[in-house]
C-alpha positions as MATLAB code, in Angstrom:
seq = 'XXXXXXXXXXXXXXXXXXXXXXXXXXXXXXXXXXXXXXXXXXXXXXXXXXXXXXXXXXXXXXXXXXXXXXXXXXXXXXXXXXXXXXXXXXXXXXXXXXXXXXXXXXXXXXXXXXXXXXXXXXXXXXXXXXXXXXXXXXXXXXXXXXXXXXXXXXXXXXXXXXXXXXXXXXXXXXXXXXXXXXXXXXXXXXXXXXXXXXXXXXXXXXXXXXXXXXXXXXXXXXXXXXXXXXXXXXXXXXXXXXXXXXXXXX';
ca = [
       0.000    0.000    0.000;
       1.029    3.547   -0.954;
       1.993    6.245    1.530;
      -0.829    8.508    0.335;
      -3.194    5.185   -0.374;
      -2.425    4.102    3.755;
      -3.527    8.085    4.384;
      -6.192    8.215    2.996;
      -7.292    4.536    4.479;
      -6.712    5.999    8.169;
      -9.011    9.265    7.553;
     -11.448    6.491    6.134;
     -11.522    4.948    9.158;
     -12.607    7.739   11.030;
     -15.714    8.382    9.044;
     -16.724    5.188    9.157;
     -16.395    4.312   13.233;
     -17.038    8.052   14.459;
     -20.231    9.978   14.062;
     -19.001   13.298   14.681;
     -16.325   13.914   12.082;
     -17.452   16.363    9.525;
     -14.651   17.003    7.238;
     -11.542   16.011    6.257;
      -9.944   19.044    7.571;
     -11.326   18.588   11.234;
     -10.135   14.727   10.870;
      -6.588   16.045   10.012;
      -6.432   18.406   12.763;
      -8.465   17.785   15.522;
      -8.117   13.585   15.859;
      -5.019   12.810   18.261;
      -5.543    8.901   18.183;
      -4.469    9.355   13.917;
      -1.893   11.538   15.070;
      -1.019    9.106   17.422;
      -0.631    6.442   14.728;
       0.907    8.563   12.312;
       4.135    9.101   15.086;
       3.842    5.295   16.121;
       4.511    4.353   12.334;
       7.727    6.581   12.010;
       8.780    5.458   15.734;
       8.284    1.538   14.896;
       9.772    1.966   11.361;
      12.886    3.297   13.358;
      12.732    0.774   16.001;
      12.757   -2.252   13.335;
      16.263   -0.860   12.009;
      17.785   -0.988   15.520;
      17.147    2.267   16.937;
      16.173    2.819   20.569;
      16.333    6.045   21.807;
      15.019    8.110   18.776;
      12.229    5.983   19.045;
      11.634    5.898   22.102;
      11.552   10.336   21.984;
       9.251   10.006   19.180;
       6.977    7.905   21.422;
       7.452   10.043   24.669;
       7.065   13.188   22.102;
       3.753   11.508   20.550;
       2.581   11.153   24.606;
       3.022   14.295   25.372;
       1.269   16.198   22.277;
      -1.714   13.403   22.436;
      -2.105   11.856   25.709;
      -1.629    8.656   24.018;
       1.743    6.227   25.136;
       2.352    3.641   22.128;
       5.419    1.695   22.492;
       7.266    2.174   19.464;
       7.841   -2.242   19.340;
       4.251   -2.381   19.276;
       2.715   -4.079   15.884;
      -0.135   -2.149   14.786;
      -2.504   -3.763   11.755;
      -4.397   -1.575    8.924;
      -7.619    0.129    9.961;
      -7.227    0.853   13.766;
      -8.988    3.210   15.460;
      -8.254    5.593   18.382;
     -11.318    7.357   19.696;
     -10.969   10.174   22.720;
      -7.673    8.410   23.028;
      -6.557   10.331   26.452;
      -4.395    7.482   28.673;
      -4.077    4.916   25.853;
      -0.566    2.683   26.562;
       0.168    0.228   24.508;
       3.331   -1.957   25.280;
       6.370   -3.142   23.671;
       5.340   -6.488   22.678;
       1.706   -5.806   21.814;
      -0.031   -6.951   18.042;
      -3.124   -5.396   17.005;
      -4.951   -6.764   13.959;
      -6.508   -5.251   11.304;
      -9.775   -2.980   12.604;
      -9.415   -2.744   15.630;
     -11.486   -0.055   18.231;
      -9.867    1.392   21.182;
     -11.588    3.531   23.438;
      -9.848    5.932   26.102;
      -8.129    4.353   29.457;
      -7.018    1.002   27.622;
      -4.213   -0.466   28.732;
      -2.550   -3.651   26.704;
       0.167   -4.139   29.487;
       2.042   -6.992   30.799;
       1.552   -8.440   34.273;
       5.027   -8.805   35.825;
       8.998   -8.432   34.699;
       9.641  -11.234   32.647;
      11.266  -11.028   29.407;
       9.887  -11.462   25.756;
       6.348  -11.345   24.481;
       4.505  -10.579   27.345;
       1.719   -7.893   26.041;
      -1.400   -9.273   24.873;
      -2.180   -9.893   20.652;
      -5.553   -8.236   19.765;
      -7.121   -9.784   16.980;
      -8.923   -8.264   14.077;
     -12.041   -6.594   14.165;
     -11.708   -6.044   17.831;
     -13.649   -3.545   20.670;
     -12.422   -2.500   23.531;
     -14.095    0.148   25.673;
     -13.539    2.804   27.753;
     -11.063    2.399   30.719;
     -10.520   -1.492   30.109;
      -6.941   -3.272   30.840;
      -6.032   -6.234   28.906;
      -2.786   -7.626   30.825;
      -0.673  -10.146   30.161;
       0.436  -12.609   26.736;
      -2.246  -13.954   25.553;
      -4.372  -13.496   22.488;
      -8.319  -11.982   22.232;
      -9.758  -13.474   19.299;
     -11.256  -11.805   16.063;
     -14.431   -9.560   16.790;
     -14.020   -9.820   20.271;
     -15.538   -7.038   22.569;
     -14.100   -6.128   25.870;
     -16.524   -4.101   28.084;
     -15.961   -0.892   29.670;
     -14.048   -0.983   33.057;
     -13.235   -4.670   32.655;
      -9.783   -6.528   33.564;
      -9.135   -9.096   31.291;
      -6.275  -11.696   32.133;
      -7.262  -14.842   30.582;
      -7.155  -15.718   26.686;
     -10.783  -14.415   24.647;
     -12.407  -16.244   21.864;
     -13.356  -15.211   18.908;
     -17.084  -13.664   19.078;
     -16.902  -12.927   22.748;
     -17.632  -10.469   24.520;
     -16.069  -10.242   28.160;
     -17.163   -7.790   31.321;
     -15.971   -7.200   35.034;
     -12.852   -7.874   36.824;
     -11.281  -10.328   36.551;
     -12.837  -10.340   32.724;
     -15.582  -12.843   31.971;
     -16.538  -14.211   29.148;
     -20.395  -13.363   28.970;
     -21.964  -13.897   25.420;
     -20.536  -15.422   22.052;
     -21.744  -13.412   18.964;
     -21.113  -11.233   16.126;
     -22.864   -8.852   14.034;
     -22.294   -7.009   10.913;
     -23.758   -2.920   11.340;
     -23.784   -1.989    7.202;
     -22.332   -3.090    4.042;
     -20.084   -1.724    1.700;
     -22.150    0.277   -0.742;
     -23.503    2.030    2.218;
     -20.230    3.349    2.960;
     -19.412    3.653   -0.813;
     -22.449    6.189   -1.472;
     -21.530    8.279    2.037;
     -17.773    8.281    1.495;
     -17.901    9.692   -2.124;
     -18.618   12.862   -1.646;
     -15.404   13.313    0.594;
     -12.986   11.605   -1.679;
     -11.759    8.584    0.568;
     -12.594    5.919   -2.079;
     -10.412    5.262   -4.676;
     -11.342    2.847   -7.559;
      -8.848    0.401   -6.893;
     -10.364    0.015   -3.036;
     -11.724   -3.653   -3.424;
     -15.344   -4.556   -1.710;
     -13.063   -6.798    0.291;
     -11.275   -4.034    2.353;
     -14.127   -1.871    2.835;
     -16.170   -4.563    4.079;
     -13.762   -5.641    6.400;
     -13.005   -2.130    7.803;
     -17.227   -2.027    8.528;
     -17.202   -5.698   10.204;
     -16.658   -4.246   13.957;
     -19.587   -4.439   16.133;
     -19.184   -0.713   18.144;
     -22.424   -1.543   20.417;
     -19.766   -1.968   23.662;
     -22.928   -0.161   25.087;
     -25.163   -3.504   25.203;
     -23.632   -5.686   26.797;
     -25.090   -8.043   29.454;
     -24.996   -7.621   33.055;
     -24.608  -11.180   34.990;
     -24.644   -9.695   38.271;
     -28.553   -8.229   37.595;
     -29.284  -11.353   36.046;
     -28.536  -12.730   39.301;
     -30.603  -10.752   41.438;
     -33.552  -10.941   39.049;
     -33.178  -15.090   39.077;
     -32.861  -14.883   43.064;
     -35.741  -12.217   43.049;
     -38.187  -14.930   40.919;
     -37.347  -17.845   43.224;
     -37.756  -15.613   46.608;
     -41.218  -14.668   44.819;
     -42.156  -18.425   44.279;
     -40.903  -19.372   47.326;
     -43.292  -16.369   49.150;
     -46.177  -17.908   46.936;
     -45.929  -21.557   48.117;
     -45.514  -20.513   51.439;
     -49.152  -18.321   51.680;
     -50.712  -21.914   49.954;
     -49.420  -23.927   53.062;
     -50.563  -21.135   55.961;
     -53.842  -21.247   53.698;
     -54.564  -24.624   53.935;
     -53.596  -24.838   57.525;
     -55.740  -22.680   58.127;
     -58.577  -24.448   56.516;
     -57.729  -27.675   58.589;
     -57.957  -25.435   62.224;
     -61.210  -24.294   60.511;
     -62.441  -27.589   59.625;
];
């Protein structure tokens, strides 16, 4: 992919996951997660040739201008997303597909001091939400949603979605939002679709399920099971002290 073809792919990206951009211009200016990207790829490109403390200034430097820490060994895929990116880190070791959705406060960290890969790999197509940490080296599966607040520290299918602390896996399921001529028709207009862009990519880059809103809640689950059995237990209890009654009666 061309330098001005991978461009124009990241300000694609915006209009498609974020409501609120209006114009290219804003996008350009005004989005510090693609700014944040932009400095990760010249950091990581620098890194890969042996470099460590450039890098490492063009990370710090990226922190400081967009409140977003990327390790400049992280691998970052096609098509991700930073939105509201304030207290992103991303460590050394982490992989992050193609597609992928991060929301502010994520942390992909590592759990303790040992050596090697020890940052989690975030498949493609990926959510996660607001404020969640996923620690340690192991991999969350393709269209995978982690929940806002959660604390994941265990491996995540593919499909899953996980919530709470320590992360739980709480439904299985994916879901396609619109297709590809949808975007085609709204994406003219601004010039972010090239002939050459195959149905393939775009449909790919729309495959990410952003409802990390509606996700299920065990815990109320829970109290509404416990509620229904207190309630039939209440029942069955009035039909005995009726028909003892009846008996004294009798």
């Amino acid at each position: 992919m061309s330098f001005f073809s991978r461009l124009r792919k990241d300000i694609r990206v915006v209009f498609e996951r974020d409501p609120a951009a209006r114009s290219v211009i804003e996008v350009l200016f005004c989005y510090s997660g693609l700014h944040a990207i932009w400095f990760h790829r010249i950091s990581h490109a620098l890194y890969k040739r042996g470099w460590v403390l450039i890098p490492r200034m063009i990370s710090n430097l990226a922190r400081f201008l967009t409140g977003i820490e990327i390790h400049p060994g992280a691998t970052i895929g096609e098509g991700l997303f930073i939105d509201h990116g304030t207290g992103i880190v991303i460590g050394e070791t982490a992989e992050i597909g193609n597609n992928v959705t991060l929301y502010q406060g994520v942390t992909l960290g590592g759990t303790g001091k040992e050596k090697g890969k020890r940052h989690p790999t975030i498949g493609n197509n990926v959510v996660v939400a607001s404020g969640a940490k996923v620690l340690g080296s192991f991999t969350v599966g393709d269209h995978a949603k982690i929940g806002a607040g959660s604390v994941v520290l265990k491996p995540v299918p593919p499909y899953a979605t996980v919530v709470g602390i320590p992360g739980r896996i709480v439904v299985m399921r994916g879901k396609r939002v619109h297709t590809a001529q949808e975007l085609r028709q709204a994406l003219r207009a601004t010039r972010l679709v090239e002939s050459d862009d195959s149905i393939t990519d775009i449909e790919e880059e729309l495959d990410v399920d952003l409802d990390h809103d509606m996700l299920p809640d065990p815990d109320e689950e829970m109290r509404e099971c416990m509620m229904r059995q207190i309630q039939a237990l209440e029942k069955k209890v009035d039909e005995l002290e009726k028909r003892l009654e009846d008996k004294e009666h009798a």
